[in-house]
PDB file of C-alpha atoms in Angstrom:
ATOM      1  CA  UNK A 697      20.095   1.449   9.068  1.00  0.00           C
ATOM      2  CA  UNK A 698      23.229   0.551  11.134  1.00  0.00           C
ATOM      3  CA  UNK A 699      22.465  -2.038  13.894  1.00  0.00           C
ATOM      4  CA  UNK A 700      24.514  -2.720  17.146  1.00  0.00           C
ATOM      5  CA  UNK A 701      23.799  -5.270  19.782  1.00  0.00           C
ATOM      6  CA  UNK A 702      24.291  -4.008  23.350  1.00  0.00           C
ATOM      7  CA  UNK A 703      24.862  -6.177  26.352  1.00  0.00           C
ATOM      8  CA  UNK A 704      24.247  -5.412  30.084  1.00  0.00           C
ATOM      9  CA  UNK A 705      27.740  -3.842  30.477  1.00  0.00           C
ATOM     10  CA  UNK A 706      26.913  -1.040  27.934  1.00  0.00           C
ATOM     11  CA  UNK A 707      27.317   2.720  28.703  1.00  0.00           C
ATOM     12  CA  UNK A 708      24.788   4.733  26.956  1.00  0.00           C
ATOM     13  CA  UNK A 709      24.532   8.649  27.136  1.00  0.00           C
ATOM     14  CA  UNK A 710      21.283  10.579  26.694  1.00  0.00           C
ATOM     15  CA  UNK A 711      21.695  14.033  25.726  1.00  0.00           C
ATOM     16  CA  UNK A 712      18.649  16.181  26.028  1.00  0.00           C
ATOM     17  CA  UNK A 713      15.984  15.442  28.650  1.00  0.00           C
ATOM     18  CA  UNK A 714      12.613  16.325  27.086  1.00  0.00           C
ATOM     19  CA  UNK A 715       9.897  13.515  27.174  1.00  0.00           C
ATOM     20  CA  UNK A 716      11.772  11.519  24.315  1.00  0.00           C
ATOM     21  CA  UNK A 717      15.091  11.623  26.291  1.00  0.00           C
ATOM     22  CA  UNK A 718      13.569  10.818  29.748  1.00  0.00           C
ATOM     23  CA  UNK A 719      11.622   7.877  28.451  1.00  0.00           C
ATOM     24  CA  UNK A 720      14.736   6.304  26.843  1.00  0.00           C
ATOM     25  CA  UNK A 721      16.940   6.895  29.908  1.00  0.00           C
ATOM     26  CA  UNK A 722      14.463   5.633  32.403  1.00  0.00           C
ATOM     27  CA  UNK A 723      13.791   2.383  30.440  1.00  0.00           C
ATOM     28  CA  UNK A 724      17.409   1.675  29.894  1.00  0.00           C
ATOM     29  CA  UNK A 725      18.219   2.292  33.596  1.00  0.00           C
ATOM     30  CA  UNK A 726      15.234   0.226  34.672  1.00  0.00           C
ATOM     31  CA  UNK A 727      16.911  -2.818  32.793  1.00  0.00           C
ATOM     32  CA  UNK A 728      20.277  -2.362  34.319  1.00  0.00           C
ATOM     33  CA  UNK A 729      22.060  -0.357  31.676  1.00  0.00           C
ATOM     34  CA  UNK A 730      24.341   2.384  32.779  1.00  0.00           C
ATOM     35  CA  UNK A 731      23.078   5.586  31.556  1.00  0.00           C
ATOM     36  CA  UNK A 732      24.440   9.218  31.673  1.00  0.00           C
ATOM     37  CA  UNK A 733      21.884  11.878  31.100  1.00  0.00           C
ATOM     38  CA  UNK A 734      22.924  15.452  30.218  1.00  0.00           C
ATOM     39  CA  UNK A 735      21.019  18.609  29.716  1.00  0.00           C
ATOM     40  CA  UNK A 736      21.626  22.447  29.964  1.00  0.00           C
ATOM     41  CA  UNK A 737      18.506  22.799  32.230  1.00  0.00           C
ATOM     42  CA  UNK A 738      19.441  22.278  35.962  1.00  0.00           C
ATOM     43  CA  UNK A 739      15.898  21.354  36.947  1.00  0.00           C
ATOM     44  CA  UNK A 740      15.765  18.504  34.369  1.00  0.00           C
ATOM     45  CA  UNK A 741      19.243  17.184  35.408  1.00  0.00           C
ATOM     46  CA  UNK A 742      18.405  17.257  39.184  1.00  0.00           C
ATOM     47  CA  UNK A 743      15.205  15.339  38.326  1.00  0.00           C
ATOM     48  CA  UNK A 744      17.302  12.807  36.147  1.00  0.00           C
ATOM     49  CA  UNK A 745      19.297  11.629  39.187  1.00  0.00           C
ATOM     50  CA  UNK A 746      16.107   9.421  39.953  1.00  0.00           C
ATOM     51  CA  UNK A 747      16.220   7.598  36.759  1.00  0.00           C
ATOM     52  CA  UNK A 748      19.856   7.250  35.537  1.00  0.00           C
ATOM     53  CA  UNK A 749      23.444   6.415  36.731  1.00  0.00           C
ATOM     54  CA  UNK A 750      24.959   9.890  36.184  1.00  0.00           C
ATOM     55  CA  UNK A 751      23.467  13.368  35.661  1.00  0.00           C
ATOM     56  CA  UNK A 752      25.443  16.109  34.314  1.00  0.00           C
ATOM     57  CA  UNK A 753      24.380  19.721  33.660  1.00  0.00           C
ATOM     58  CA  UNK A 754      26.378  20.935  30.520  1.00  0.00           C
ATOM     59  CA  UNK A 755      25.817  22.384  26.977  1.00  0.00           C
ATOM     60  CA  UNK A 756      25.914  19.291  24.564  1.00  0.00           C
ATOM     61  CA  UNK A 757      26.888  21.371  21.676  1.00  0.00           C
ATOM     62  CA  UNK A 758      30.355  22.360  23.277  1.00  0.00           C
ATOM     63  CA  UNK A 759      32.937  19.687  22.253  1.00  0.00           C
ATOM     64  CA  UNK A 760      34.961  20.530  25.446  1.00  0.00           C
ATOM     65  CA  UNK A 761      31.926  19.645  27.586  1.00  0.00           C
ATOM     66  CA  UNK A 762      31.466  16.381  25.845  1.00  0.00           C
ATOM     67  CA  UNK A 763      35.068  15.559  26.061  1.00  0.00           C
ATOM     68  CA  UNK A 764      35.289  16.170  29.753  1.00  0.00           C
ATOM     69  CA  UNK A 765      32.302  14.040  30.560  1.00  0.00           C
ATOM     70  CA  UNK A 766      34.243  11.173  28.750  1.00  0.00           C
ATOM     71  CA  UNK A 767      31.607  10.649  25.937  1.00  0.00           C
ATOM     72  CA  UNK A 768      34.193   8.978  23.785  1.00  0.00           C
ATOM     73  CA  UNK A 769      34.252   6.075  25.972  1.00  0.00           C
ATOM     74  CA  UNK A 770      30.418   5.169  25.638  1.00  0.00           C
ATOM     75  CA  UNK A 771      28.857   2.649  23.439  1.00  0.00           C
ATOM     76  CA  UNK A 772      26.022   4.761  22.203  1.00  0.00           C
ATOM     77  CA  UNK A 773      24.852   8.290  22.349  1.00  0.00           C
ATOM     78  CA  UNK A 774      21.262   9.416  22.100  1.00  0.00           C
ATOM     79  CA  UNK A 775      20.723  12.967  20.891  1.00  0.00           C
ATOM     80  CA  UNK A 776      17.250  13.207  22.148  1.00  0.00           C
ATOM     81  CA  UNK A 777      16.329  16.992  21.476  1.00  0.00           C
ATOM     82  CA  UNK A 778      15.207  18.503  17.872  1.00  0.00           C
ATOM     83  CA  UNK A 779      13.661  21.674  18.770  1.00  0.00           C
ATOM     84  CA  UNK A 780      17.044  23.256  18.021  1.00  0.00           C
ATOM     85  CA  UNK A 781      18.028  21.596  14.799  1.00  0.00           C
ATOM     86  CA  UNK A 782      21.303  23.235  14.235  1.00  0.00           C
ATOM     87  CA  UNK A 783      22.252  22.404  17.738  1.00  0.00           C
ATOM     88  CA  UNK A 784      21.308  18.740  17.308  1.00  0.00           C
ATOM     89  CA  UNK A 785      23.304  18.531  14.010  1.00  0.00           C
ATOM     90  CA  UNK A 786      26.265  19.849  15.840  1.00  0.00           C
ATOM     91  CA  UNK A 787      26.076  17.525  18.621  1.00  0.00           C
ATOM     92  CA  UNK A 788      25.631  14.528  16.139  1.00  0.00           C
ATOM     93  CA  UNK A 789      28.708  15.530  14.300  1.00  0.00           C
ATOM     94  CA  UNK A 790      30.932  16.005  17.496  1.00  0.00           C
ATOM     95  CA  UNK A 791      29.662  12.367  18.653  1.00  0.00           C
ATOM     96  CA  UNK A 792      30.530  10.979  15.253  1.00  0.00           C
ATOM     97  CA  UNK A 793      34.040  12.745  15.223  1.00  0.00           C
ATOM     98  CA  UNK A 794      34.713  11.077  18.675  1.00  0.00           C
ATOM     99  CA  UNK A 795      34.100   7.738  17.033  1.00  0.00           C
ATOM    100  CA  UNK A 796      31.210   6.645  19.422  1.00  0.00           C
ATOM    101  CA  UNK A 797      30.024   3.346  17.840  1.00  0.00           C
ATOM    102  CA  UNK A 798      26.538   4.154  17.550  1.00  0.00           C
ATOM    103  CA  UNK A 799      24.558   7.480  17.451  1.00  0.00           C
ATOM    104  CA  UNK A 800      20.780   7.697  17.552  1.00  0.00           C
ATOM    105  CA  UNK A 801      19.054  11.032  17.077  1.00  0.00           C
ATOM    106  CA  UNK A 802      15.589  12.435  17.050  1.00  0.00           C
ATOM    107  CA  UNK A 803      14.316  14.436  14.131  1.00  0.00           C
ATOM    108  CA  UNK A 804      11.141  16.460  13.419  1.00  0.00           C
ATOM    109  CA  UNK A 805      10.606  15.549   9.824  1.00  0.00           C
ATOM    110  CA  UNK A 806      11.842  13.670   6.860  1.00  0.00           C
ATOM    111  CA  UNK A 807      14.057  16.459   5.696  1.00  0.00           C
ATOM    112  CA  UNK A 808      15.820  16.694   9.109  1.00  0.00           C
ATOM    113  CA  UNK A 809      16.174  12.794   9.003  1.00  0.00           C
ATOM    114  CA  UNK A 810      17.728  12.743   5.655  1.00  0.00           C
ATOM    115  CA  UNK A 811      20.424  15.327   6.653  1.00  0.00           C
ATOM    116  CA  UNK A 812      21.061  13.547   9.821  1.00  0.00           C
ATOM    117  CA  UNK A 813      21.604  10.179   7.926  1.00  0.00           C
ATOM    118  CA  UNK A 814      23.953  12.027   5.567  1.00  0.00           C
ATOM    119  CA  UNK A 815      26.174  13.049   8.261  1.00  0.00           C
ATOM    120  CA  UNK A 816      26.449   9.504   9.376  1.00  0.00           C
ATOM    121  CA  UNK A 817      23.899   9.185  12.234  1.00  0.00           C
ATOM    122  CA  UNK A 818      23.412   5.574  12.683  1.00  0.00           C
ATOM    123  CA  UNK A 819      19.654   5.719  13.331  1.00  0.00           C
ATOM    124  CA  UNK A 820      17.259   8.654  13.059  1.00  0.00           C
ATOM    125  CA  UNK A 821      13.786   8.503  14.611  1.00  0.00           C
ATOM    126  CA  UNK A 822      10.557  10.394  13.964  1.00  0.00           C
ATOM    127  CA  UNK A 823       8.744   9.525  17.162  1.00  0.00           C
ATOM    128  CA  UNK A 824       5.287  10.999  16.276  1.00  0.00           C
ATOM    129  CA  UNK A 825       5.300   9.675  12.700  1.00  0.00           C
ATOM    130  CA  UNK A 826       6.460   5.983  13.931  1.00  0.00           C
ATOM    131  CA  UNK A 827       3.705   6.072  16.586  1.00  0.00           C
ATOM    132  CA  UNK A 828       1.051   7.182  13.992  1.00  0.00           C
ATOM    133  CA  UNK A 829       2.121   4.219  11.845  1.00  0.00           C
ATOM    134  CA  UNK A 830       1.921   1.734  14.578  1.00  0.00           C
ATOM    135  CA  UNK A 831      -1.598   2.929  15.552  1.00  0.00           C
ATOM    136  CA  UNK A 832      -2.563   2.852  11.678  1.00  0.00           C
ATOM    137  CA  UNK A 833      -1.420  -0.676  11.635  1.00  0.00           C
ATOM    138  CA  UNK A 834      -3.559  -1.670  14.556  1.00  0.00           C
ATOM    139  CA  UNK A 835      -6.663  -0.622  12.426  1.00  0.00           C
ATOM    140  CA  UNK A 836      -5.323  -2.517   9.473  1.00  0.00           C
ATOM    141  CA  UNK A 837      -4.365  -5.742  11.020  1.00  0.00           C
ATOM    142  CA  UNK A 838      -6.554  -5.884  14.208  1.00  0.00           C
ATOM    143  CA  UNK A 839      -3.273  -7.245  15.893  1.00  0.00           C
ATOM    144  CA  UNK A 840      -4.480  -8.012  19.441  1.00  0.00           C
ATOM    145  CA  UNK A 841      -0.688  -8.038  20.558  1.00  0.00           C
ATOM    146  CA  UNK A 842      -0.205  -4.551  19.414  1.00  0.00           C
ATOM    147  CA  UNK A 843      -3.064  -3.501  21.256  1.00  0.00           C
ATOM    148  CA  UNK A 844      -2.093  -5.072  24.585  1.00  0.00           C
ATOM    149  CA  UNK A 845       1.388  -3.516  23.875  1.00  0.00           C
ATOM    150  CA  UNK A 846      -0.335   0.045  23.825  1.00  0.00           C
ATOM    151  CA  UNK A 847      -3.057  -0.229  26.278  1.00  0.00           C
ATOM    152  CA  UNK A 848      -3.203   1.945  29.332  1.00  0.00           C
ATOM    153  CA  UNK A 849      -3.142  -1.154  31.668  1.00  0.00           C
ATOM    154  CA  UNK A 850      -0.349  -3.244  30.196  1.00  0.00           C
ATOM    155  CA  UNK A 851       2.764  -3.129  28.166  1.00  0.00           C
ATOM    156  CA  UNK A 852       4.796  -5.675  26.653  1.00  0.00           C
ATOM    157  CA  UNK A 853       8.567  -5.261  26.752  1.00  0.00           C
ATOM    158  CA  UNK A 854      11.735  -7.172  26.062  1.00  0.00           C
ATOM    159  CA  UNK A 855      14.292  -6.886  29.041  1.00  0.00           C
ATOM    160  CA  UNK A 856      17.153  -8.501  30.736  1.00  0.00           C
ATOM    161  CA  UNK A 857      16.717 -10.363  33.863  1.00  0.00           C
ATOM    162  CA  UNK A 858      17.524  -8.547  37.134  1.00  0.00           C
ATOM    163  CA  UNK A 859      20.592  -9.799  38.942  1.00  0.00           C
ATOM    164  CA  UNK A 860      18.506 -11.208  41.710  1.00  0.00           C
ATOM    165  CA  UNK A 861      16.491 -13.267  39.398  1.00  0.00           C
ATOM    166  CA  UNK A 862      19.389 -15.343  37.938  1.00  0.00           C
ATOM    167  CA  UNK A 863      19.511 -18.929  38.757  1.00  0.00           C
ATOM    168  CA  UNK A 864      15.862 -19.119  40.356  1.00  0.00           C
ATOM    169  CA  UNK A 865      12.924 -20.833  38.858  1.00  0.00           C
ATOM    170  CA  UNK A 866       9.677 -18.939  37.945  1.00  0.00           C
ATOM    171  CA  UNK A 867       7.940 -20.580  40.809  1.00  0.00           C
ATOM    172  CA  UNK A 868      10.395 -19.535  43.162  1.00  0.00           C
ATOM    173  CA  UNK A 869      10.474 -15.840  41.964  1.00  0.00           C
ATOM    174  CA  UNK A 870       6.633 -15.521  41.701  1.00  0.00           C
ATOM    175  CA  UNK A 871       7.098 -12.301  39.657  1.00  0.00           C
ATOM    176  CA  UNK A 872       3.379 -11.664  39.202  1.00  0.00           C
ATOM    177  CA  UNK A 873       3.010 -11.370  42.938  1.00  0.00           C
ATOM    178  CA  UNK A 874       6.308  -9.394  43.729  1.00  0.00           C
ATOM    179  CA  UNK A 875       6.974  -7.516  40.436  1.00  0.00           C
ATOM    180  CA  UNK A 876       3.533  -7.287  38.876  1.00  0.00           C
ATOM    181  CA  UNK A 877       4.819  -8.972  35.590  1.00  0.00           C
ATOM    182  CA  UNK A 878       4.284 -12.048  33.643  1.00  0.00           C
ATOM    183  CA  UNK A 879       7.104 -13.612  31.494  1.00  0.00           C
ATOM    184  CA  UNK A 880       5.467 -14.646  28.216  1.00  0.00           C
ATOM    185  CA  UNK A 881       8.552 -16.058  26.558  1.00  0.00           C
ATOM    186  CA  UNK A 882      12.377 -16.245  26.922  1.00  0.00           C
ATOM    187  CA  UNK A 883      14.879 -15.782  24.111  1.00  0.00           C
ATOM    188  CA  UNK A 884      17.829 -17.890  24.707  1.00  0.00           C
ATOM    189  CA  UNK A 885      20.591 -18.730  22.544  1.00  0.00           C
ATOM    190  CA  UNK A 886      18.828 -17.048  19.539  1.00  0.00           C
ATOM    191  CA  UNK A 887      15.809 -19.474  20.243  1.00  0.00           C
ATOM    192  CA  UNK A 888      12.289 -18.602  21.535  1.00  0.00           C
ATOM    193  CA  UNK A 889      11.169 -20.545  24.653  1.00  0.00           C
ATOM    194  CA  UNK A 890       7.378 -19.917  24.527  1.00  0.00           C
ATOM    195  CA  UNK A 891       6.180 -22.793  26.753  1.00  0.00           C
ATOM    196  CA  UNK A 892       7.513 -22.070  30.311  1.00  0.00           C
ATOM    197  CA  UNK A 893       6.746 -23.914  33.486  1.00  0.00           C
ATOM    198  CA  UNK A 894       7.253 -23.267  37.252  1.00  0.00           C
ATOM    199  CA  UNK A 895      10.625 -24.962  37.311  1.00  0.00           C
ATOM    200  CA  UNK A 896      12.005 -22.862  34.248  1.00  0.00           C
ATOM    201  CA  UNK A 897      15.090 -21.217  35.564  1.00  0.00           C
ATOM    202  CA  UNK A 898      16.411 -17.725  34.542  1.00  0.00           C
ATOM    203  CA  UNK A 899      19.734 -17.567  33.024  1.00  0.00           C
ATOM    204  CA  UNK A 900      21.940 -14.510  32.909  1.00  0.00           C
ATOM    205  CA  UNK A 901      22.038 -14.362  29.049  1.00  0.00           C
ATOM    206  CA  UNK A 902      18.269 -14.674  28.683  1.00  0.00           C
ATOM    207  CA  UNK A 903      16.078 -11.935  27.064  1.00  0.00           C
ATOM    208  CA  UNK A 904      12.654 -11.930  28.682  1.00  0.00           C
ATOM    209  CA  UNK A 905       9.366 -10.989  26.870  1.00  0.00           C
ATOM    210  CA  UNK A 906       7.404  -9.772  29.478  1.00  0.00           C
ATOM    211  CA  UNK A 907       3.694  -8.427  30.123  1.00  0.00           C
ATOM    212  CA  UNK A 908       3.819  -5.587  32.677  1.00  0.00           C
ATOM    213  CA  UNK A 909       1.044  -3.879  34.562  1.00  0.00           C
ATOM    214  CA  UNK A 910       1.181  -0.110  34.491  1.00  0.00           C
TER     215      UNK A 910
END
């Protein structure tokens, strides 16, 4: 599986606004990433204006439409639909032909996954299967961290700091009171800072491991 690291200036396009696409787009947007959402359904496109940077109604299997929206300038594309597998394959092929650095696609089974990988898709996900594996792993390991991550009350996420947090201490930010989150650790310069004090200052390049109340 090819890997790529994105910074806060990355531009990512999400094509297809079902539950999978909406979840990806909203989480990226919440963490400061520029997100373009595209779907042929006008109602879904209208809804997407609340959780993305740009929302466009278009046929994503049409090369002309993708070219007009400037897809070739994006750092990554998420092909988030799989009910029409032929359409998904066409879209993935167009994205690869446009030399987009990273293409992620959703598949509905191992056979679809292998076909997508064979045409050069950088990462293919099987959401239901992967979720099932995580849940099974909980039974095997009794991992409390995994349980917290999947609970209905909390989730553990990795995120970039908001611009307004940079240069301020944890005491000054009081994120539990203002944002409903606790910072568990900070990844800074490839090192994990697990012991944090009230005077710990947030830096622009930090990655934050956060416990978020839902």
